[in-house]
PDB file of C-alpha atoms and ligand atoms in Angstrom:
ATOM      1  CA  UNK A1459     140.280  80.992  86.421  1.00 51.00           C
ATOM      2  CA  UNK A1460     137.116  78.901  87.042  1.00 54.00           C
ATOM      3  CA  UNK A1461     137.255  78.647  90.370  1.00 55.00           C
ATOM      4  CA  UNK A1462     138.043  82.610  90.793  1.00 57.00           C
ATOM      5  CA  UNK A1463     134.671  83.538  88.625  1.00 59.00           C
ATOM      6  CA  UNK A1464     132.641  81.189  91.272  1.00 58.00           C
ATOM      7  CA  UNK A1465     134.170  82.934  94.011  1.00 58.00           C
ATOM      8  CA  UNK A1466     133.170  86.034  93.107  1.00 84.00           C
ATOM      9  CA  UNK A1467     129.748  84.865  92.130  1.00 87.00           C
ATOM     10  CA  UNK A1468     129.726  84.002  95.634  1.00 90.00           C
ATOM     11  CA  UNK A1469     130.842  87.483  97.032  1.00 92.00           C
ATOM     12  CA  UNK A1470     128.608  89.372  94.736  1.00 95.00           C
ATOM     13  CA  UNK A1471     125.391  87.185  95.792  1.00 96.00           C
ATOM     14  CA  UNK A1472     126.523  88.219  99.323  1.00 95.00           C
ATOM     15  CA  UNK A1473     127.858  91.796  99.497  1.00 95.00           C
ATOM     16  CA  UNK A1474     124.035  92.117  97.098  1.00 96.00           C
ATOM     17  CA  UNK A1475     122.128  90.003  99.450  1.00 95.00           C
ATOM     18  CA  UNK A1476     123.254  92.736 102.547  1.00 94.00           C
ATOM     19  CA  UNK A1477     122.781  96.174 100.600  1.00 95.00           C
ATOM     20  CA  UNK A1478     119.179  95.421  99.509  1.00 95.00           C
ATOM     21  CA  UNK A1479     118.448  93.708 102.853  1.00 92.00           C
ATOM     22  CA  UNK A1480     116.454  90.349 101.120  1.00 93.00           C
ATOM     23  CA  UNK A1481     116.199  86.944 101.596  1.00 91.00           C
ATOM     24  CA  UNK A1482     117.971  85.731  99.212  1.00 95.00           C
ATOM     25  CA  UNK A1483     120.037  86.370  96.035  1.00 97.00           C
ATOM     26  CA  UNK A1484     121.138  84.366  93.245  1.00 98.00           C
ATOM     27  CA  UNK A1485     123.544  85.962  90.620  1.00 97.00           C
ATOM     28  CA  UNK A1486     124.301  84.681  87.177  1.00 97.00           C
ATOM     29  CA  UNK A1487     127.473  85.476  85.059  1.00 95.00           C
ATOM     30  CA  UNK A1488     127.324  88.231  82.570  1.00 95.00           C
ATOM     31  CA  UNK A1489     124.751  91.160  81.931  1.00 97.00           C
ATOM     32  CA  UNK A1490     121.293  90.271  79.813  1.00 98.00           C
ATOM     33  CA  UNK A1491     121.193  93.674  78.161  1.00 98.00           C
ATOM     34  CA  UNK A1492     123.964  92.509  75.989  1.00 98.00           C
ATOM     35  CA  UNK A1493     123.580  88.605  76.148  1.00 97.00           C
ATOM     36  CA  UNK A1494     119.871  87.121  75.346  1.00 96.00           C
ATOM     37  CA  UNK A1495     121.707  83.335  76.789  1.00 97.00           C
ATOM     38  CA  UNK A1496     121.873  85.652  80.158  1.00 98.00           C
ATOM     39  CA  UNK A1497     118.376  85.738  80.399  1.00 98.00           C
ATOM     40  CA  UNK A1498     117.781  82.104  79.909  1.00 98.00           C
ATOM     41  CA  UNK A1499     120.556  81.961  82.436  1.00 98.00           C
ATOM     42  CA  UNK A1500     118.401  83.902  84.970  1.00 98.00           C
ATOM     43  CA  UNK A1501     114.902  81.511  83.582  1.00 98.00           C
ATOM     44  CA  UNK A1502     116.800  78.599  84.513  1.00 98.00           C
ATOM     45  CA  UNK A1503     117.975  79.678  87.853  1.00 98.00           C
ATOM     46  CA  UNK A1504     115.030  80.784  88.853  1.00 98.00           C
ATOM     47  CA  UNK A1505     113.300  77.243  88.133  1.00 97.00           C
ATOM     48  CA  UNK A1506     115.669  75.606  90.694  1.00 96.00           C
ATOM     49  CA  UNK A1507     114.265  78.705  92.996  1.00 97.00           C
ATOM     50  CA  UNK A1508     110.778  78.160  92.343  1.00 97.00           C
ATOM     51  CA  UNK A1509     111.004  73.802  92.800  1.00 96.00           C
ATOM     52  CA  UNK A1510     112.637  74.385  96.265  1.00 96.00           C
ATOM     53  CA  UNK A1511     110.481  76.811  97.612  1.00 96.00           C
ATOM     54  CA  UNK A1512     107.292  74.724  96.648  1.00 96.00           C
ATOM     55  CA  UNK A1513     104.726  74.041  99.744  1.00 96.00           C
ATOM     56  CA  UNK A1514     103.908  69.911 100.639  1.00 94.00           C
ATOM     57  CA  UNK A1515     100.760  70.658  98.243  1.00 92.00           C
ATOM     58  CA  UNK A1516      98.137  73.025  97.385  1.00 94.00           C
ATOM     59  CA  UNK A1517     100.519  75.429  95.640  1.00 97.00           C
ATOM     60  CA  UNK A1518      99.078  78.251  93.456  1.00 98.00           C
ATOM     61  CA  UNK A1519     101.660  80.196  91.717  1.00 98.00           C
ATOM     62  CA  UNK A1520     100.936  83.468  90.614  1.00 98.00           C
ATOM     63  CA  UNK A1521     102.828  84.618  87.528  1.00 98.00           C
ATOM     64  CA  UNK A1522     103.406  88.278  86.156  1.00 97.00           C
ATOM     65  CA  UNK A1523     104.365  88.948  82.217  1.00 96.00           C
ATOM     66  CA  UNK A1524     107.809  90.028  80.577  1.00 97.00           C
ATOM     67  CA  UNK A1525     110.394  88.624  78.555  1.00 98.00           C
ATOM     68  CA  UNK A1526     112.192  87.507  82.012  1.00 98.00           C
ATOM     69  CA  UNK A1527     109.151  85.475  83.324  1.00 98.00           C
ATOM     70  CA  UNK A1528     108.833  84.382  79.664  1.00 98.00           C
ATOM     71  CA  UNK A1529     112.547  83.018  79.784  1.00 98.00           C
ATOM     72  CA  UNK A1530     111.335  81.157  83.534  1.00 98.00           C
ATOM     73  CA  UNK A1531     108.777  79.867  81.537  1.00 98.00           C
ATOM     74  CA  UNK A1532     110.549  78.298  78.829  1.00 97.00           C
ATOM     75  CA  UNK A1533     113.269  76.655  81.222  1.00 96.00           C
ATOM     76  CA  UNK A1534     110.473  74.604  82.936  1.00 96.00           C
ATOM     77  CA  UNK A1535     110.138  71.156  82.620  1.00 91.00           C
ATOM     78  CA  UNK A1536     107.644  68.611  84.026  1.00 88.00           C
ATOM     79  CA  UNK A1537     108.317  67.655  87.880  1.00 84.00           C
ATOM     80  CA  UNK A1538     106.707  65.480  90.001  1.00 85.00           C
ATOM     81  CA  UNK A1539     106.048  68.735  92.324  1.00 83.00           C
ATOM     82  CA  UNK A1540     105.110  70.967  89.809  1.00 88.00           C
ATOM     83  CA  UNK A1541     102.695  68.938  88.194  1.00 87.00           C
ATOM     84  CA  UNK A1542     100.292  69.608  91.310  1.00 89.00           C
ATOM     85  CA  UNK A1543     100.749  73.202  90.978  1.00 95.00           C
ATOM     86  CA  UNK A1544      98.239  75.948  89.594  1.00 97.00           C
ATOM     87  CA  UNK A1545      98.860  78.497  87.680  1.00 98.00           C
ATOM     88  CA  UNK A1546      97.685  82.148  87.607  1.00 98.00           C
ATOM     89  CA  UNK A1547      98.562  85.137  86.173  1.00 97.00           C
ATOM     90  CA  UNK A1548      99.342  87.572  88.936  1.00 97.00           C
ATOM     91  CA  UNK A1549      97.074  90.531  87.733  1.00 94.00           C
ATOM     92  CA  UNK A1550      94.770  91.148  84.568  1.00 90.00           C
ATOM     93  CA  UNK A1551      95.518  93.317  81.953  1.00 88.00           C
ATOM     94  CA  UNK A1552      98.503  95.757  81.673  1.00 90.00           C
ATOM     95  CA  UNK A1553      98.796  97.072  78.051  1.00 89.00           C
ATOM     96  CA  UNK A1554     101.475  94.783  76.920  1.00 92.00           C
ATOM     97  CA  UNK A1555     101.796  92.743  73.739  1.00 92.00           C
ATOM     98  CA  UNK A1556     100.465  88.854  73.877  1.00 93.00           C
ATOM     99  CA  UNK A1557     103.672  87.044  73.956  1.00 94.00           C
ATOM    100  CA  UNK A1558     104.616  89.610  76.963  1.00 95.00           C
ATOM    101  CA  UNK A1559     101.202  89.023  78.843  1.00 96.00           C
ATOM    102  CA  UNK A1560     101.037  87.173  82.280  1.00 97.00           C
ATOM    103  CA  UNK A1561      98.148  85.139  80.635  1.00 96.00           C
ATOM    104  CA  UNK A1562     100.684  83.880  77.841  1.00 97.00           C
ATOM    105  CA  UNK A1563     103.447  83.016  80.101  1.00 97.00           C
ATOM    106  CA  UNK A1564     100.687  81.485  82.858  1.00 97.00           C
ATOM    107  CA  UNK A1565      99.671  78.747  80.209  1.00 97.00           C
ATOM    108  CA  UNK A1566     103.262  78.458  78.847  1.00 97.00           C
ATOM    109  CA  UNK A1567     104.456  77.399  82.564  1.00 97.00           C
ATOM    110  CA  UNK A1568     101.412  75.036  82.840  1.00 97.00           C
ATOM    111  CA  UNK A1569     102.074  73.457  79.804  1.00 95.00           C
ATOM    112  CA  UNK A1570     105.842  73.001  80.116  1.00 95.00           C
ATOM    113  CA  UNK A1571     105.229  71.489  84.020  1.00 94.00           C
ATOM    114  CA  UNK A1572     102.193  69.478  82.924  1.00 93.00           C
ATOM    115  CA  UNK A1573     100.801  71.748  85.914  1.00 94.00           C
ATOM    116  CA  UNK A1574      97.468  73.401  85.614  1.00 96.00           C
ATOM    117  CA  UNK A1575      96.416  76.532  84.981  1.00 97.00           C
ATOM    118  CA  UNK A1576      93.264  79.412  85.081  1.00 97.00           C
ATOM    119  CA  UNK A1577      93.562  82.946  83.319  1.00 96.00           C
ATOM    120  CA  UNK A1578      91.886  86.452  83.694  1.00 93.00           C
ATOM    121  CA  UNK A1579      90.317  87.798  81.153  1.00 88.00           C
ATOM    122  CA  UNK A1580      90.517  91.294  81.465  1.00 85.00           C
ATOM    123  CA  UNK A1581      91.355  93.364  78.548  1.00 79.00           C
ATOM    124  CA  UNK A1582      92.931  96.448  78.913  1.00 76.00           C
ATOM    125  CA  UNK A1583      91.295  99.659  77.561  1.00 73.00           C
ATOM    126  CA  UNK A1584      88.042  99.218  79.552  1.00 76.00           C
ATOM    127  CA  UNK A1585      85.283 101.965  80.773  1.00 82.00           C
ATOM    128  CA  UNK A1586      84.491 102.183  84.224  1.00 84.00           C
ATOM    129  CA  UNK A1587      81.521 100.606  83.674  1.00 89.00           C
ATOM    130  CA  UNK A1588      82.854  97.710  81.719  1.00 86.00           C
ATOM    131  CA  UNK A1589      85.665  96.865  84.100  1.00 85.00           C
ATOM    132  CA  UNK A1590      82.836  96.889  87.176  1.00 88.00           C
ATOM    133  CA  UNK A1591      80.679  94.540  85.599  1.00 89.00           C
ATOM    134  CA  UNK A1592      83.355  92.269  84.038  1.00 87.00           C
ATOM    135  CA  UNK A1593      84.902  92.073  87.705  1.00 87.00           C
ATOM    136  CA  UNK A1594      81.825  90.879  88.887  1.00 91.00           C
ATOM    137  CA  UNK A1595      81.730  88.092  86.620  1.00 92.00           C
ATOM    138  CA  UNK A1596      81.304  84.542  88.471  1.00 94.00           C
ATOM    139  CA  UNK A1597      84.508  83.182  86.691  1.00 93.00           C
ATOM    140  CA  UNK A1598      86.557  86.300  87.164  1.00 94.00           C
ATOM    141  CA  UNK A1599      86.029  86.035  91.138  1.00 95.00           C
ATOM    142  CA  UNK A1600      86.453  82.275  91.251  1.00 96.00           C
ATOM    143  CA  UNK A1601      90.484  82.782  89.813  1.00 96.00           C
ATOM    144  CA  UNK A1602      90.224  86.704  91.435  1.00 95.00           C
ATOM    145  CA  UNK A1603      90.058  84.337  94.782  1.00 96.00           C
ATOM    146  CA  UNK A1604      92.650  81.610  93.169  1.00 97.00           C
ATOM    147  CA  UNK A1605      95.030  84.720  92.863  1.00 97.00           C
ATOM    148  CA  UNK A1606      94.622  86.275  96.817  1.00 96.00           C
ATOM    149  CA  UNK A1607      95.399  82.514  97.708  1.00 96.00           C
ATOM    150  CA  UNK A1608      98.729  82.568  95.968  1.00 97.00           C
ATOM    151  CA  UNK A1609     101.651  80.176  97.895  1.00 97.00           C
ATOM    152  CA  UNK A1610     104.541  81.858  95.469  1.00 98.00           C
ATOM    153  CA  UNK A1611     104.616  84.477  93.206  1.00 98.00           C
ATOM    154  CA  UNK A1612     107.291  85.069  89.945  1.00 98.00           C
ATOM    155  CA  UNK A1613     107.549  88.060  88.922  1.00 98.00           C
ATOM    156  CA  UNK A1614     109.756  90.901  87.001  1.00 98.00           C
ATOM    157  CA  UNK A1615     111.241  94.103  87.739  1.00 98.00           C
ATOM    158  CA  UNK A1616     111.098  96.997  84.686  1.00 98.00           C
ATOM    159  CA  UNK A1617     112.680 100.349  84.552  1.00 98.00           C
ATOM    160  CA  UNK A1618     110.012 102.533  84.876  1.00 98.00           C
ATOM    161  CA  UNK A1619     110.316 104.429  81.080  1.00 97.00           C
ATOM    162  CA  UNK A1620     111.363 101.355  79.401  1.00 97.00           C
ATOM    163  CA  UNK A1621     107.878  99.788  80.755  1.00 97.00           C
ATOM    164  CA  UNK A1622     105.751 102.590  80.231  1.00 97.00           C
ATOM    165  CA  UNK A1623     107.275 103.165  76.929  1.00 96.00           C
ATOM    166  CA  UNK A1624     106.187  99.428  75.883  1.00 95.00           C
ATOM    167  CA  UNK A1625     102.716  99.699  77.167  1.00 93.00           C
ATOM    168  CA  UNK A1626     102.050 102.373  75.159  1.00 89.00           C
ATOM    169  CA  UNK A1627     101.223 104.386  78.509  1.00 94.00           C
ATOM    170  CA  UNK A1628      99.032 107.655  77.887  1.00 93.00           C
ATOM    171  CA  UNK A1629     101.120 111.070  77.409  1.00 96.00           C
ATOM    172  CA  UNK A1630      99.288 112.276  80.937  1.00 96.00           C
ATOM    173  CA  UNK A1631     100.348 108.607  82.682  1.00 96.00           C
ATOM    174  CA  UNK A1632     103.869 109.457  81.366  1.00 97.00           C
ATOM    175  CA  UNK A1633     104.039 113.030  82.804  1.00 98.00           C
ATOM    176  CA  UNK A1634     102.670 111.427  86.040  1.00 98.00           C
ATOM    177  CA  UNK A1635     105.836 109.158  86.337  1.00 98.00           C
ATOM    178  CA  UNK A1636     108.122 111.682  85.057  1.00 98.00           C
ATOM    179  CA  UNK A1637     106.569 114.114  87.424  1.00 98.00           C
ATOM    180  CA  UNK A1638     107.279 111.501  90.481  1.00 98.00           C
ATOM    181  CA  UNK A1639     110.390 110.546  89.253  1.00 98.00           C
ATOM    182  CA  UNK A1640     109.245 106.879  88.740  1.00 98.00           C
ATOM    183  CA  UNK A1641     112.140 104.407  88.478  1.00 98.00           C
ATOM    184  CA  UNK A1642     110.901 101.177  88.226  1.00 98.00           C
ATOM    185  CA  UNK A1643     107.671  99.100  87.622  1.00 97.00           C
ATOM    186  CA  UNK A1644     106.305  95.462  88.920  1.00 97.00           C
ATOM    187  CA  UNK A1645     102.886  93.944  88.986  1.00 93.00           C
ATOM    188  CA  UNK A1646     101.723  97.371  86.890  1.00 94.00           C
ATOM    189  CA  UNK A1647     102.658  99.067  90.082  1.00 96.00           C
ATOM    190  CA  UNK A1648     105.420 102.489  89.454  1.00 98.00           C
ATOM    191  CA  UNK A1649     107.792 103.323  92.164  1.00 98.00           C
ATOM    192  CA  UNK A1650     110.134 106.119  92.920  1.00 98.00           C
ATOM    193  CA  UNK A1651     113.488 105.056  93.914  1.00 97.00           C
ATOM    194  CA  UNK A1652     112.720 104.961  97.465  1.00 96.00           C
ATOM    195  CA  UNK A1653     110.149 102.270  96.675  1.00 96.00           C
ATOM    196  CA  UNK A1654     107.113 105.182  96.738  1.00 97.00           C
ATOM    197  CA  UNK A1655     103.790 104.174  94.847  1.00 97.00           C
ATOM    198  CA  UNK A1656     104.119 106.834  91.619  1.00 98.00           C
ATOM    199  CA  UNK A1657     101.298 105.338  90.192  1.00 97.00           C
ATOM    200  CA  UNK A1658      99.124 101.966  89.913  1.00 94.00           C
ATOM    201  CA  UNK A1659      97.867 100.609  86.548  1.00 92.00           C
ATOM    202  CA  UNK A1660      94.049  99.972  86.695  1.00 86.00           C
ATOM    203  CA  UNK A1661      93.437  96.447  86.622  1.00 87.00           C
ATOM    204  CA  UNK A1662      92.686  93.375  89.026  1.00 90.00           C
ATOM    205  CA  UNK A1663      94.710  91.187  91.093  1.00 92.00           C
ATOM    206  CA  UNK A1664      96.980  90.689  93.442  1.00 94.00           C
ATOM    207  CA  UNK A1665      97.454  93.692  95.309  1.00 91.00           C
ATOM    208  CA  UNK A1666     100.810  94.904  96.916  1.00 91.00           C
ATOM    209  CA  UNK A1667     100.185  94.380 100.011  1.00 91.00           C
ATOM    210  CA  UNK A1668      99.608  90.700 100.142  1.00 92.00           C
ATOM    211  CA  UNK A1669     103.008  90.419  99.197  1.00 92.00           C
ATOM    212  CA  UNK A1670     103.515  90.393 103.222  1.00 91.00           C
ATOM    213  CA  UNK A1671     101.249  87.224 103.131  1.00 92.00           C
ATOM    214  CA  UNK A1672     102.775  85.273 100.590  1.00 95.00           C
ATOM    215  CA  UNK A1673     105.669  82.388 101.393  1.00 94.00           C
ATOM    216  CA  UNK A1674     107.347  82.966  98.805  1.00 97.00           C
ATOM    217  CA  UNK A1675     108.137  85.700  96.242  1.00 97.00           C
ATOM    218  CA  UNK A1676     110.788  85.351  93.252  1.00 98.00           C
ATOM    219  CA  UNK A1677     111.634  88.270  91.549  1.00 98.00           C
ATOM    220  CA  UNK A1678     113.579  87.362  88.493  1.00 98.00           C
ATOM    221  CA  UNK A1679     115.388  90.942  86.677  1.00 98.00           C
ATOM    222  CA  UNK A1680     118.950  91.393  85.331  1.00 98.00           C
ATOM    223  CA  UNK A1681     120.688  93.836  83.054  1.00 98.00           C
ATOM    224  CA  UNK A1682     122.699  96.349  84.075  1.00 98.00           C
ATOM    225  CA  UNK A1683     119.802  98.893  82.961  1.00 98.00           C
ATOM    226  CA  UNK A1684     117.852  97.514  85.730  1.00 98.00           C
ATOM    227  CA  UNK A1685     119.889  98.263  88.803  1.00 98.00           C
ATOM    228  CA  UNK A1686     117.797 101.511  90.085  1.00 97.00           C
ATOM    229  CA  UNK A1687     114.644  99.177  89.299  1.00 98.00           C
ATOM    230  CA  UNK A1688     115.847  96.308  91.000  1.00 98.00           C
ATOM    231  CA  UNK A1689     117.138  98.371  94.187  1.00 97.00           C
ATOM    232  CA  UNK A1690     113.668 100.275  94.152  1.00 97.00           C
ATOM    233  CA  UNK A1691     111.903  97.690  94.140  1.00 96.00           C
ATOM    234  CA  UNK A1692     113.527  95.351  96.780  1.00 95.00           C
ATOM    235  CA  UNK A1693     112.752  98.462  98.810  1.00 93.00           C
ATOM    236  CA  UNK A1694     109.131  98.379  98.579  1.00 90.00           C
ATOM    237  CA  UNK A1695     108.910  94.706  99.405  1.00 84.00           C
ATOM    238  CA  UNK A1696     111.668  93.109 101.003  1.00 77.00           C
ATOM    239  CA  UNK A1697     111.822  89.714 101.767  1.00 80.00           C
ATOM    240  CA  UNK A1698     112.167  88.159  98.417  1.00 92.00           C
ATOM    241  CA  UNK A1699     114.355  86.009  96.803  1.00 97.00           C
ATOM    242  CA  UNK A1700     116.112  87.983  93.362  1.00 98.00           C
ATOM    243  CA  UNK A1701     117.183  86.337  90.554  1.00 98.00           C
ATOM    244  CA  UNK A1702     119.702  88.653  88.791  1.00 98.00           C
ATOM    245  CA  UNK A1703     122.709  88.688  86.619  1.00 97.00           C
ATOM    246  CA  UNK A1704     126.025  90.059  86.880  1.00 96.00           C
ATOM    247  CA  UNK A1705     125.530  93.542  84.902  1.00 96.00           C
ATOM    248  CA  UNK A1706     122.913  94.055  87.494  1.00 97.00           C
ATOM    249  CA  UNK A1707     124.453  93.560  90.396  1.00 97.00           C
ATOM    250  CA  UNK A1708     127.632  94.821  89.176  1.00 95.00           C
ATOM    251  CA  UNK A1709     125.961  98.467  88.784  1.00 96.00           C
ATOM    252  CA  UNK A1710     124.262  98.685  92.358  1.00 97.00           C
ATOM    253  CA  UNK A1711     127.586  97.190  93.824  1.00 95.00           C
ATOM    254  CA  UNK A1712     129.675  99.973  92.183  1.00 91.00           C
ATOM    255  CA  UNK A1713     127.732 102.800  93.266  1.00 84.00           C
ATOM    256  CA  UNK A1714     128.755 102.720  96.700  1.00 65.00           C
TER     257      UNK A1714
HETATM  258  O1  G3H B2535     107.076  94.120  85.374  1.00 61.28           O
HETATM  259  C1  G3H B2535     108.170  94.109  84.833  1.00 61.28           C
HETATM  260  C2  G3H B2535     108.278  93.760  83.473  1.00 61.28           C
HETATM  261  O2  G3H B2535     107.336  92.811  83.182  1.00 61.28           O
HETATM  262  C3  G3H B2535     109.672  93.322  83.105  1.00 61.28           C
HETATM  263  O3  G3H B2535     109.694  92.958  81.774  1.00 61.28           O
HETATM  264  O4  G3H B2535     111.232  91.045  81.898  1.00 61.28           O
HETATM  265  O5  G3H B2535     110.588  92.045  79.719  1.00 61.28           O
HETATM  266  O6  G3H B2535     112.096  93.281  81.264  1.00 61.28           O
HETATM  267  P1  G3H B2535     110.972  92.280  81.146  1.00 61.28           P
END
């Protein structure tokens, strides 16, 4: 029976590793939206991602929030590699709780790889005015710069309500991605399911398109609630390495 279940581990990192065209897919048994060990599951496989896709030296890794990158977080321990790393959050400010918040899980990582790390402080209900001059800041450019220099990025993939939901997004934001039929949400960006741009959360950071630039970009998201997220967002920016479960990849397997 063992030896079947790694077989098909096998087959479902492959047959998912062809139908959303990436690099590289790793698969862990069972579904995190009924299992919280599957998510430490997908933390801790995501680790042995991260160490083997490190650079010689000079590695800046930019982190984004969520319970997933939380659970990467946690699963990290201190490496001879890792402990040259820096660590950034990915982009400033996106309306979500403090244990959620890439800053959080950017000083978590450092901590648990004895790596270092630099934050953004950006808060997130800002004026114009307030977000121009705070951007400016001489600290805020010196990481802003950190962050555009990224070697590897970790990130998560949300559905698009769930996310918006948990942000407390604003009723006319919400119509906006109901309006565009938004499906799924990383780095505070919104996409339809063909990996459109719904919508962009105003804040600074890395931008999509330097995604293209970076070596290497983990995206760690499982749950079988996730599958149009996941497959939207592998659309939009292909050439990453996912880090799913099971229930995930069971669901965008079955639908043909
Ligand atoms: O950007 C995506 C979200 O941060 C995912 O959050 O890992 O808690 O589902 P989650």
């Amino acid at each position: 029976a063992v030896m079947k279940e790694v077989f098909d581990t096998r087959t479902i990192e492959e047959e998912l590793q062809k139908r959303l065209d990436v690099e590289e897919v790793h698969v862990v048994p069972g579904d995190s939206d009924e299992f919280s060990w599957v998510k430490k599951e997908l933390g801790r496989s995501a680790v042995s991602v991260m160490k083997r896709k490190l650079l010689p030296d000079n590695n800046v890794i930019a982190v984004t929030g969520g319970t997933s990158i939380a659970a990467v977080a946690e699963m990290l321990v201190p490496d001879a590699d890792l402990k040259e790393a820096l660590f950034v959050p990915a982009r400033g400010g996106l309306g979500e709780q403090v244990e959620n918040q890439a800053n959080t899980i950017c000083s978590t990582m450092a901590r648990k790889a004895m790596g270092s790390y630099r934050l953004l402080h950006v808060p997130d209900q800002l004026s114009q005015e307030a977000f121009d001059s705070l951007i400016s800041e001489p600290n805020v450019q010196s990481v802003l710069k950190l962050i555009h220099a990224a070697t590897m990025v970790v990130h998560g993939i949300g559905d698009a309500r769930t996310m918006a939901e948990r942000r407390d997004t604003a009723p006319d934001v919400l119509k906006k991605l109901e309006d565009g039929n938004a499906v799924a949400e990383a780095f505070g960006y919104y996409f339809d399911a063909d990996g459109g741009i719904v919508h962009k959360v105003t804040t600074i950071g890395l931008q999509l398109e330097e995604l293209t630039t970076i070596p290497a970009i983990i995206a760690v998201a499982g749950g079988s609630s996730k599958a149009d997220a996941i497959e939207a967002c592998m659309k939009r920016a292909p050439g990453q390495v996912l880090v799913t479960d099971e229930g995930a990849a069971r669901r965008i397997l079955n639908r043909g």
